[in-house]
Every structure is written in structure tokens, then in C-alpha cells.
PDB file of C-alpha atoms in Angstrom:
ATOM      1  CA  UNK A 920     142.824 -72.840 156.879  1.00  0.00           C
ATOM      2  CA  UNK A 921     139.943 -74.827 155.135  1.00  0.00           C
ATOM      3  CA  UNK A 922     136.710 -73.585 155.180  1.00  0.00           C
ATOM      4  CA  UNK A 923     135.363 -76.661 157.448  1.00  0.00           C
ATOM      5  CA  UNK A 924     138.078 -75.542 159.828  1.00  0.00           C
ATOM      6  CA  UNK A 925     137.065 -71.854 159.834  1.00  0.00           C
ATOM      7  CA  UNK A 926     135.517 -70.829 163.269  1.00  0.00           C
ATOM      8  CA  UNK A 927     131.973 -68.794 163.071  1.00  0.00           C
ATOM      9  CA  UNK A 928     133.791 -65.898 163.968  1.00  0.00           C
ATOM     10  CA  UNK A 929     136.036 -65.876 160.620  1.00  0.00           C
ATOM     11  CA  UNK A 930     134.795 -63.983 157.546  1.00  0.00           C
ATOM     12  CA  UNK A 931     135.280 -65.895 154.605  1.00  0.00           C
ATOM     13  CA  UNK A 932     137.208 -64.603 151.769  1.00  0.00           C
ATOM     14  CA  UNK A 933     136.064 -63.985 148.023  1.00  0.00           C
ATOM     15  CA  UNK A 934     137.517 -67.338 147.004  1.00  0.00           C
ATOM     16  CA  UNK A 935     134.803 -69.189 149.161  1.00  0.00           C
ATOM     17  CA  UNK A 936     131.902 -67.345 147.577  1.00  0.00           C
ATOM     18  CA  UNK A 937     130.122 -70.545 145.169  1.00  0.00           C
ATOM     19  CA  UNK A 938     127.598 -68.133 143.190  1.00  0.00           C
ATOM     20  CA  UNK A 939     125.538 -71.206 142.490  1.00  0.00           C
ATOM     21  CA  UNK A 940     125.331 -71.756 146.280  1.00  0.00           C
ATOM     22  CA  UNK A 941     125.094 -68.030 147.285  1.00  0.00           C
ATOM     23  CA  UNK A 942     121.133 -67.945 148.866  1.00  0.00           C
ATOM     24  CA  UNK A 943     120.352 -64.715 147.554  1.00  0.00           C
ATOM     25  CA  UNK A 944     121.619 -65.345 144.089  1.00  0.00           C
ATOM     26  CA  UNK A 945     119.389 -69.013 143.627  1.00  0.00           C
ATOM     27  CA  UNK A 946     116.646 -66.840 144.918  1.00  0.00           C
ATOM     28  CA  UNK A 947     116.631 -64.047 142.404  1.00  0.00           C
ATOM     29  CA  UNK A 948     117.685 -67.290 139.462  1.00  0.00           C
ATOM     30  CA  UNK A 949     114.498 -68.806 140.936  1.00  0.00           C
ATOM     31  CA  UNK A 950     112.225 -65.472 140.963  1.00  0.00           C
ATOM     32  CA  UNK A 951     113.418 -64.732 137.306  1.00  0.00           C
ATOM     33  CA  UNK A 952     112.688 -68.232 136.365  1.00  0.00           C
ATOM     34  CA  UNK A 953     109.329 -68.242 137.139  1.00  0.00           C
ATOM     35  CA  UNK A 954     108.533 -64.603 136.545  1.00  0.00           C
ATOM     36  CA  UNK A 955     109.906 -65.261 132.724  1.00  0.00           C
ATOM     37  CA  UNK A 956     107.709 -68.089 132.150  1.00  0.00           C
ATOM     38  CA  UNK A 957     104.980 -66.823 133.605  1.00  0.00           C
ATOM     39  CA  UNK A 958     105.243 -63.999 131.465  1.00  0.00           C
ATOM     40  CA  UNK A 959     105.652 -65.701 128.623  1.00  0.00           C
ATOM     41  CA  UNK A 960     101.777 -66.655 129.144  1.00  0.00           C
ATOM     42  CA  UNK A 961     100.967 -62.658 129.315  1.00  0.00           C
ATOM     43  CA  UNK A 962     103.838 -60.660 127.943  1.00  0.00           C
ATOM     44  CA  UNK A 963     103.134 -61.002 124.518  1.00  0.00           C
ATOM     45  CA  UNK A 964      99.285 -61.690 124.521  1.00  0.00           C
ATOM     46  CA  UNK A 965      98.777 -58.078 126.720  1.00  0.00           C
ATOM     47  CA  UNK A 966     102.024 -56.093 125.586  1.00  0.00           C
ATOM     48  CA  UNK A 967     103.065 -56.070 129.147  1.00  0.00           C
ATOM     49  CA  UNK A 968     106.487 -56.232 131.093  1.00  0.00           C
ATOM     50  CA  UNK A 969     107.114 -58.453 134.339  1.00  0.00           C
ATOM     51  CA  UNK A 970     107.350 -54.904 136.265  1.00  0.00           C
ATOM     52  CA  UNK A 971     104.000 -53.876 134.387  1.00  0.00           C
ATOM     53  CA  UNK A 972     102.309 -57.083 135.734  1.00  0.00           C
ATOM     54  CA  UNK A 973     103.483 -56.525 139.197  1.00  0.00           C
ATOM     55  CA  UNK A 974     102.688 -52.776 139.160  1.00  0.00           C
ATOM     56  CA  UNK A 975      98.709 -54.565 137.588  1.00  0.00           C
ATOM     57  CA  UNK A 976      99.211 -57.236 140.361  1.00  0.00           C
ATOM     58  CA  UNK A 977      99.478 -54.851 143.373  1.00  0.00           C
ATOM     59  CA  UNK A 978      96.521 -52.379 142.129  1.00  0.00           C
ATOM     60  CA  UNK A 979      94.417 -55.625 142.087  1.00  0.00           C
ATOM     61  CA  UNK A 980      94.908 -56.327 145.021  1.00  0.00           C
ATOM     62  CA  UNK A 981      95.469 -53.039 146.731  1.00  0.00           C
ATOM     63  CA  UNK A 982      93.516 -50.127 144.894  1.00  0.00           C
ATOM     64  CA  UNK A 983      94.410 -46.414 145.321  1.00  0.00           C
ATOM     65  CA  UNK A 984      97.956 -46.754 145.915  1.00  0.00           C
ATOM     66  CA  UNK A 985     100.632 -43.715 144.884  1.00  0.00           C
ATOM     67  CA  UNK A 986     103.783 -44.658 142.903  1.00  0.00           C
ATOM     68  CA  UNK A 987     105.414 -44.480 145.919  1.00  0.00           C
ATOM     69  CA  UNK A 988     103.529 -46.710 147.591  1.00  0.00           C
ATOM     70  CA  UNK A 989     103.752 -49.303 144.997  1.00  0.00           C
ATOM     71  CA  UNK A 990     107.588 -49.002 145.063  1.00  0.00           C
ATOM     72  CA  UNK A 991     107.442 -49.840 148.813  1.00  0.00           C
ATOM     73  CA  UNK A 992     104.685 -52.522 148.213  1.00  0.00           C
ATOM     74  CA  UNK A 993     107.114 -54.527 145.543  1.00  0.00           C
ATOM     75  CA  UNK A 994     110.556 -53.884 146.581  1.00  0.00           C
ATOM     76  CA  UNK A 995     111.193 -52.537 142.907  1.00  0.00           C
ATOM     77  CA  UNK A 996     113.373 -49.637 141.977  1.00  0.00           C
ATOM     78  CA  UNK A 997     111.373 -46.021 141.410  1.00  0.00           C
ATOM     79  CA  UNK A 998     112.623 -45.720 137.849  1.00  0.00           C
ATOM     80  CA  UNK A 999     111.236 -49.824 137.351  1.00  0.00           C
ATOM     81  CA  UNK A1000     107.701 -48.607 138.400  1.00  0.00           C
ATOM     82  CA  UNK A1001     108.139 -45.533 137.075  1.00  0.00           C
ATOM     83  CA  UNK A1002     108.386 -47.256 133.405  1.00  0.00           C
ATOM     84  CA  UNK A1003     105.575 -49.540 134.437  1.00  0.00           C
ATOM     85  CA  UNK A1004     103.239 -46.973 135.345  1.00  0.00           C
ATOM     86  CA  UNK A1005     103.850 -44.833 132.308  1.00  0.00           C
ATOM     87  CA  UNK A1006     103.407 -47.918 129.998  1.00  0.00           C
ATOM     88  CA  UNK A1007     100.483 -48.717 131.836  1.00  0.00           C
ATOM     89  CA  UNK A1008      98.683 -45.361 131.492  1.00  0.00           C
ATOM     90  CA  UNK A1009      99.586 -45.235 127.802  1.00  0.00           C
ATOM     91  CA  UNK A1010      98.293 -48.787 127.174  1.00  0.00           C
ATOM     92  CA  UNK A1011      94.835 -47.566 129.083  1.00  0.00           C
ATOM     93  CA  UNK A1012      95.480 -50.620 132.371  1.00  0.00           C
ATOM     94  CA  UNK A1013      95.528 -48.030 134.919  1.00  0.00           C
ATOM     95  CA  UNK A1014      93.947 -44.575 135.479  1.00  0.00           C
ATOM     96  CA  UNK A1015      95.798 -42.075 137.838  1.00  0.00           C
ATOM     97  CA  UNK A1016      94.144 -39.391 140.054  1.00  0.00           C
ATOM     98  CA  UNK A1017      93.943 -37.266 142.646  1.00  0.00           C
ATOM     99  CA  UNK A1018      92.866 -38.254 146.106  1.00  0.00           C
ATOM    100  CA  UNK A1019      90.196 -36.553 147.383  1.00  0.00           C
ATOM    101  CA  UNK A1020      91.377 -36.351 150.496  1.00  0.00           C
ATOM    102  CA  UNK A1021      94.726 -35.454 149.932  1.00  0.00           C
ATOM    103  CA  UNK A1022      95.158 -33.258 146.381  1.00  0.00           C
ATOM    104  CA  UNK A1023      98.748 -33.392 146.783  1.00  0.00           C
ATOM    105  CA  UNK A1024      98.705 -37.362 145.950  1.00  0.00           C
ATOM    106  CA  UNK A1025      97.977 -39.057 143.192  1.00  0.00           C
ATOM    107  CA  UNK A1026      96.814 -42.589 143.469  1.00  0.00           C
ATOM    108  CA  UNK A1027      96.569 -45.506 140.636  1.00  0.00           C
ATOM    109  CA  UNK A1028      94.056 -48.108 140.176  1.00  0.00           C
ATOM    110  CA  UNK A1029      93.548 -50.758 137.569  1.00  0.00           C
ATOM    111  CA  UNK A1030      90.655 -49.423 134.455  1.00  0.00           C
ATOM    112  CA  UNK A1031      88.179 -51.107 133.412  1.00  0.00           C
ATOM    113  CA  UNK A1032      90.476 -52.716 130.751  1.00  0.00           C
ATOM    114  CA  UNK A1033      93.168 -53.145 133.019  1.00  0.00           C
ATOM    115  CA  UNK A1034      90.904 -55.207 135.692  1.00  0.00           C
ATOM    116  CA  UNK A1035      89.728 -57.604 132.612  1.00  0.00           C
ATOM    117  CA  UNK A1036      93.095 -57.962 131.419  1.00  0.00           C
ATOM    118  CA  UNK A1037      93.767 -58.737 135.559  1.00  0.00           C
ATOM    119  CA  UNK A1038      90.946 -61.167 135.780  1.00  0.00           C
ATOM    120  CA  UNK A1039      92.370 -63.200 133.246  1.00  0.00           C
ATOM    121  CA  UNK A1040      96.099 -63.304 134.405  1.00  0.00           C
ATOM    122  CA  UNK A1041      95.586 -63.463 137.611  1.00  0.00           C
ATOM    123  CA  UNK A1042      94.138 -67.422 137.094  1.00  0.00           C
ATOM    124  CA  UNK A1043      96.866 -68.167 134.670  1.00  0.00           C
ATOM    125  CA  UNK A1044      99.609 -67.495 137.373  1.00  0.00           C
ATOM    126  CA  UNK A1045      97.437 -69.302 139.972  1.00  0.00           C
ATOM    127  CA  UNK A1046      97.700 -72.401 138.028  1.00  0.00           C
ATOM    128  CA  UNK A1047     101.956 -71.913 137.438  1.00  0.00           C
ATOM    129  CA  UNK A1048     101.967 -71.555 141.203  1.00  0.00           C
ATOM    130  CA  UNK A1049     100.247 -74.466 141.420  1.00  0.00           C
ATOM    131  CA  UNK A1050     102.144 -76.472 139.477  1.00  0.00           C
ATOM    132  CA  UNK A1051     104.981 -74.904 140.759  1.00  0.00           C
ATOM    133  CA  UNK A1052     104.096 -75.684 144.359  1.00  0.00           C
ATOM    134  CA  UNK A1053     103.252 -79.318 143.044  1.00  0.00           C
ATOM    135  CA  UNK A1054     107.262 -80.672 143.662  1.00  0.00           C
ATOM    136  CA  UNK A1055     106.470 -79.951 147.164  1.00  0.00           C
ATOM    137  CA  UNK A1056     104.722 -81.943 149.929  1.00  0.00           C
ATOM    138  CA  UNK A1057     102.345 -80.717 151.966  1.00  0.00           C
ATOM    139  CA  UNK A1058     105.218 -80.371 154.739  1.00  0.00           C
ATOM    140  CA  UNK A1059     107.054 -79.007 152.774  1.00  0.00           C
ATOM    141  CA  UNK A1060     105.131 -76.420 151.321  1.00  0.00           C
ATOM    142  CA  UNK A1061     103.927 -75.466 155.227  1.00  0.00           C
ATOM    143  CA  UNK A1062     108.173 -75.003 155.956  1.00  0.00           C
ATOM    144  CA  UNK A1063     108.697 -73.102 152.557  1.00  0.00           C
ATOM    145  CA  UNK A1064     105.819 -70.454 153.781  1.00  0.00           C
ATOM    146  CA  UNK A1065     107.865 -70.474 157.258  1.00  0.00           C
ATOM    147  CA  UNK A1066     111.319 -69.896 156.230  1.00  0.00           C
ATOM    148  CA  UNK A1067     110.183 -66.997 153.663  1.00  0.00           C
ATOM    149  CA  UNK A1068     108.490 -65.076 156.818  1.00  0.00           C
ATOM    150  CA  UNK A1069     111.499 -65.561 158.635  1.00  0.00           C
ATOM    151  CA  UNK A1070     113.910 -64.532 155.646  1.00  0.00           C
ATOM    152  CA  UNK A1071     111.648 -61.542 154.740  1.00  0.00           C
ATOM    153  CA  UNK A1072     110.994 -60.012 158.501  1.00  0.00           C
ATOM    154  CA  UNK A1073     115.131 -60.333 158.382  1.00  0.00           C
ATOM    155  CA  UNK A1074     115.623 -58.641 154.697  1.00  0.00           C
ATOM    156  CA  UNK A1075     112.872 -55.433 156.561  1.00  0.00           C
ATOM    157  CA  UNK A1076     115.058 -55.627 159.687  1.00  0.00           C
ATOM    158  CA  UNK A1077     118.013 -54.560 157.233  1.00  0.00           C
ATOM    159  CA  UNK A1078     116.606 -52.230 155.394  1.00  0.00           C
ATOM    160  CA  UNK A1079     115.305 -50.578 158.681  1.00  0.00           C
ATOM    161  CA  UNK A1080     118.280 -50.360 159.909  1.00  0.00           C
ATOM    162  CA  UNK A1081     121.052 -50.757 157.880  1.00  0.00           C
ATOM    163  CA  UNK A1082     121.984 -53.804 156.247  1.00  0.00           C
ATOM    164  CA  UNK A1083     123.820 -55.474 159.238  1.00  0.00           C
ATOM    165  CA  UNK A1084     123.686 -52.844 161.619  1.00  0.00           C
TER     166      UNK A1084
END
């Protein structure tokens, strides 16, 4: 049976899988695309790694957060931010601390180094978004923001519950 033949309720088998067609594959090609060249703008100039600019990213936006935290916040592996953080601290970009209210916890935040370097990133991947964003209509750019909602409520529904149930 062809694939156009194939009712919805058929699985199909590992010779139908096209890679280059697979959703979540162009998605993390596309991701690592962009991440790469937009860390070719920083990576070198800062010594810092795509994970260390998402860990610097986060604490921008979202001060006093615990490792754990940020793991949750990016969707990156604990031994990812792990190395981030560590490189971080080293490189003096983030402090770490204990919260007041809770001694058990230690939160991160951006220095006062790490917030300059920030400041001066931050606009440099504004502008790649922008261009980035630039192939797109306005339409299109409104159904982009749409579909990636609906996709990412779906991707927390799985990992809430189990990838399919």
C-alpha cells in the first residue's frame, strides 16, 4: 500500500520517514542554523558557548533563577547548563548565591560584566532576528507566532504527560 493510500489510522513504517521532511528535525536544522551564526557574532568576541548565551539570555531576562530553574526555563539538558554555568562563573558573567529567603537555594544572576557583555549581544541578535524575520510578511510572521504557541503548548502537553499518552 502507498503512502497516499494509507488510511489515518495506519502507522507508517521506517521506510516513509524523509529526514529532510521530518518537522522536528528542520526545526532543530533551523534552530542550529541560526544559533551558529548568531554566535559567530559573540562566540569568539566573549569566549562564550551557544548554551552559555542562553544560560546569559535567561538571567537577563529573568534574574535570580536556580540551575534548575534555568534547565526548565530553556529546555536544555542539566549537564548543558551545568557546563554553562560553571564557564560562566569562571569567566566572571554570572555571580551565584544564596537566597535569602530560602538558604537551601542558590540562585544566578548576570555580574556587572556579564550584564555589559548582555547589553551588547542582546542588540546584535535583535537585528539577526530581524533580518531573519525579514523573508516573512507581515501575515506571515502573525501565523509563524501562532503555529509555535500551538506546537509548544503540544511539546508541554507531552512532557506532562508522557509523550503521547
Amino acid at each position: 500500500m502507498t503512502t497516499e493510500n494509507r488510511g489515518p489510522q495506519e502507522a507508517a513504517g521506517p521506510d516513509d520517514l524523509h529526514l529532510e521532511k521530518f518537522l522536528p528535525y528542520r526545526l532543530s536544522v533551523l534552530s542550529n542554523r541560526v544559533s551558529n551564526a548568531i554566535a559567530q557574532a559573540y562566540g569568539a568576541r566573549f569566549d562564550l558557548t551557544i548554551p552559555a548565551w542562553r544560560v546569559m539570555a535567561i538571567l537577563g531576562r529573568f534574574p535570580d533563577l536556580s540551575a534548575a530553574e534555568l534547565v526548565e526555563q530553556t529546555a536544555m539538558d542539566k549537564v548543558a547548563i551545568s557546563r554553562a554555568v560553571s564557564s560562566l562563573l569562571k569567566n566572571d558573567y554570572i555571580t551565584r548565591s544564596e537566597d535569602p529567603a530560602d538558604r537551601r537555594r542558590q540562585v544566578l544572576n548576570l555580574s556587572e560584566r556579564g550584564r555589559e557583555v548582555y547589553e551588547r549581544i542582546v542588540p546584535l541578535a535583535q537585528q539577526y532576528e530581524r533580518d531573519l524575520m525579514a523573508s516573512l510578511t507581515d501575515e506571515e510572521r502573525r501565523q509563524l507566532d501562532s503555529i509555535i504557541e500551538k506546537l509548544m503548548d503540544r511539546a508541554q502537553a507531552w512532557a506532562e504527560s508522557g509523550l503521547m499518552g
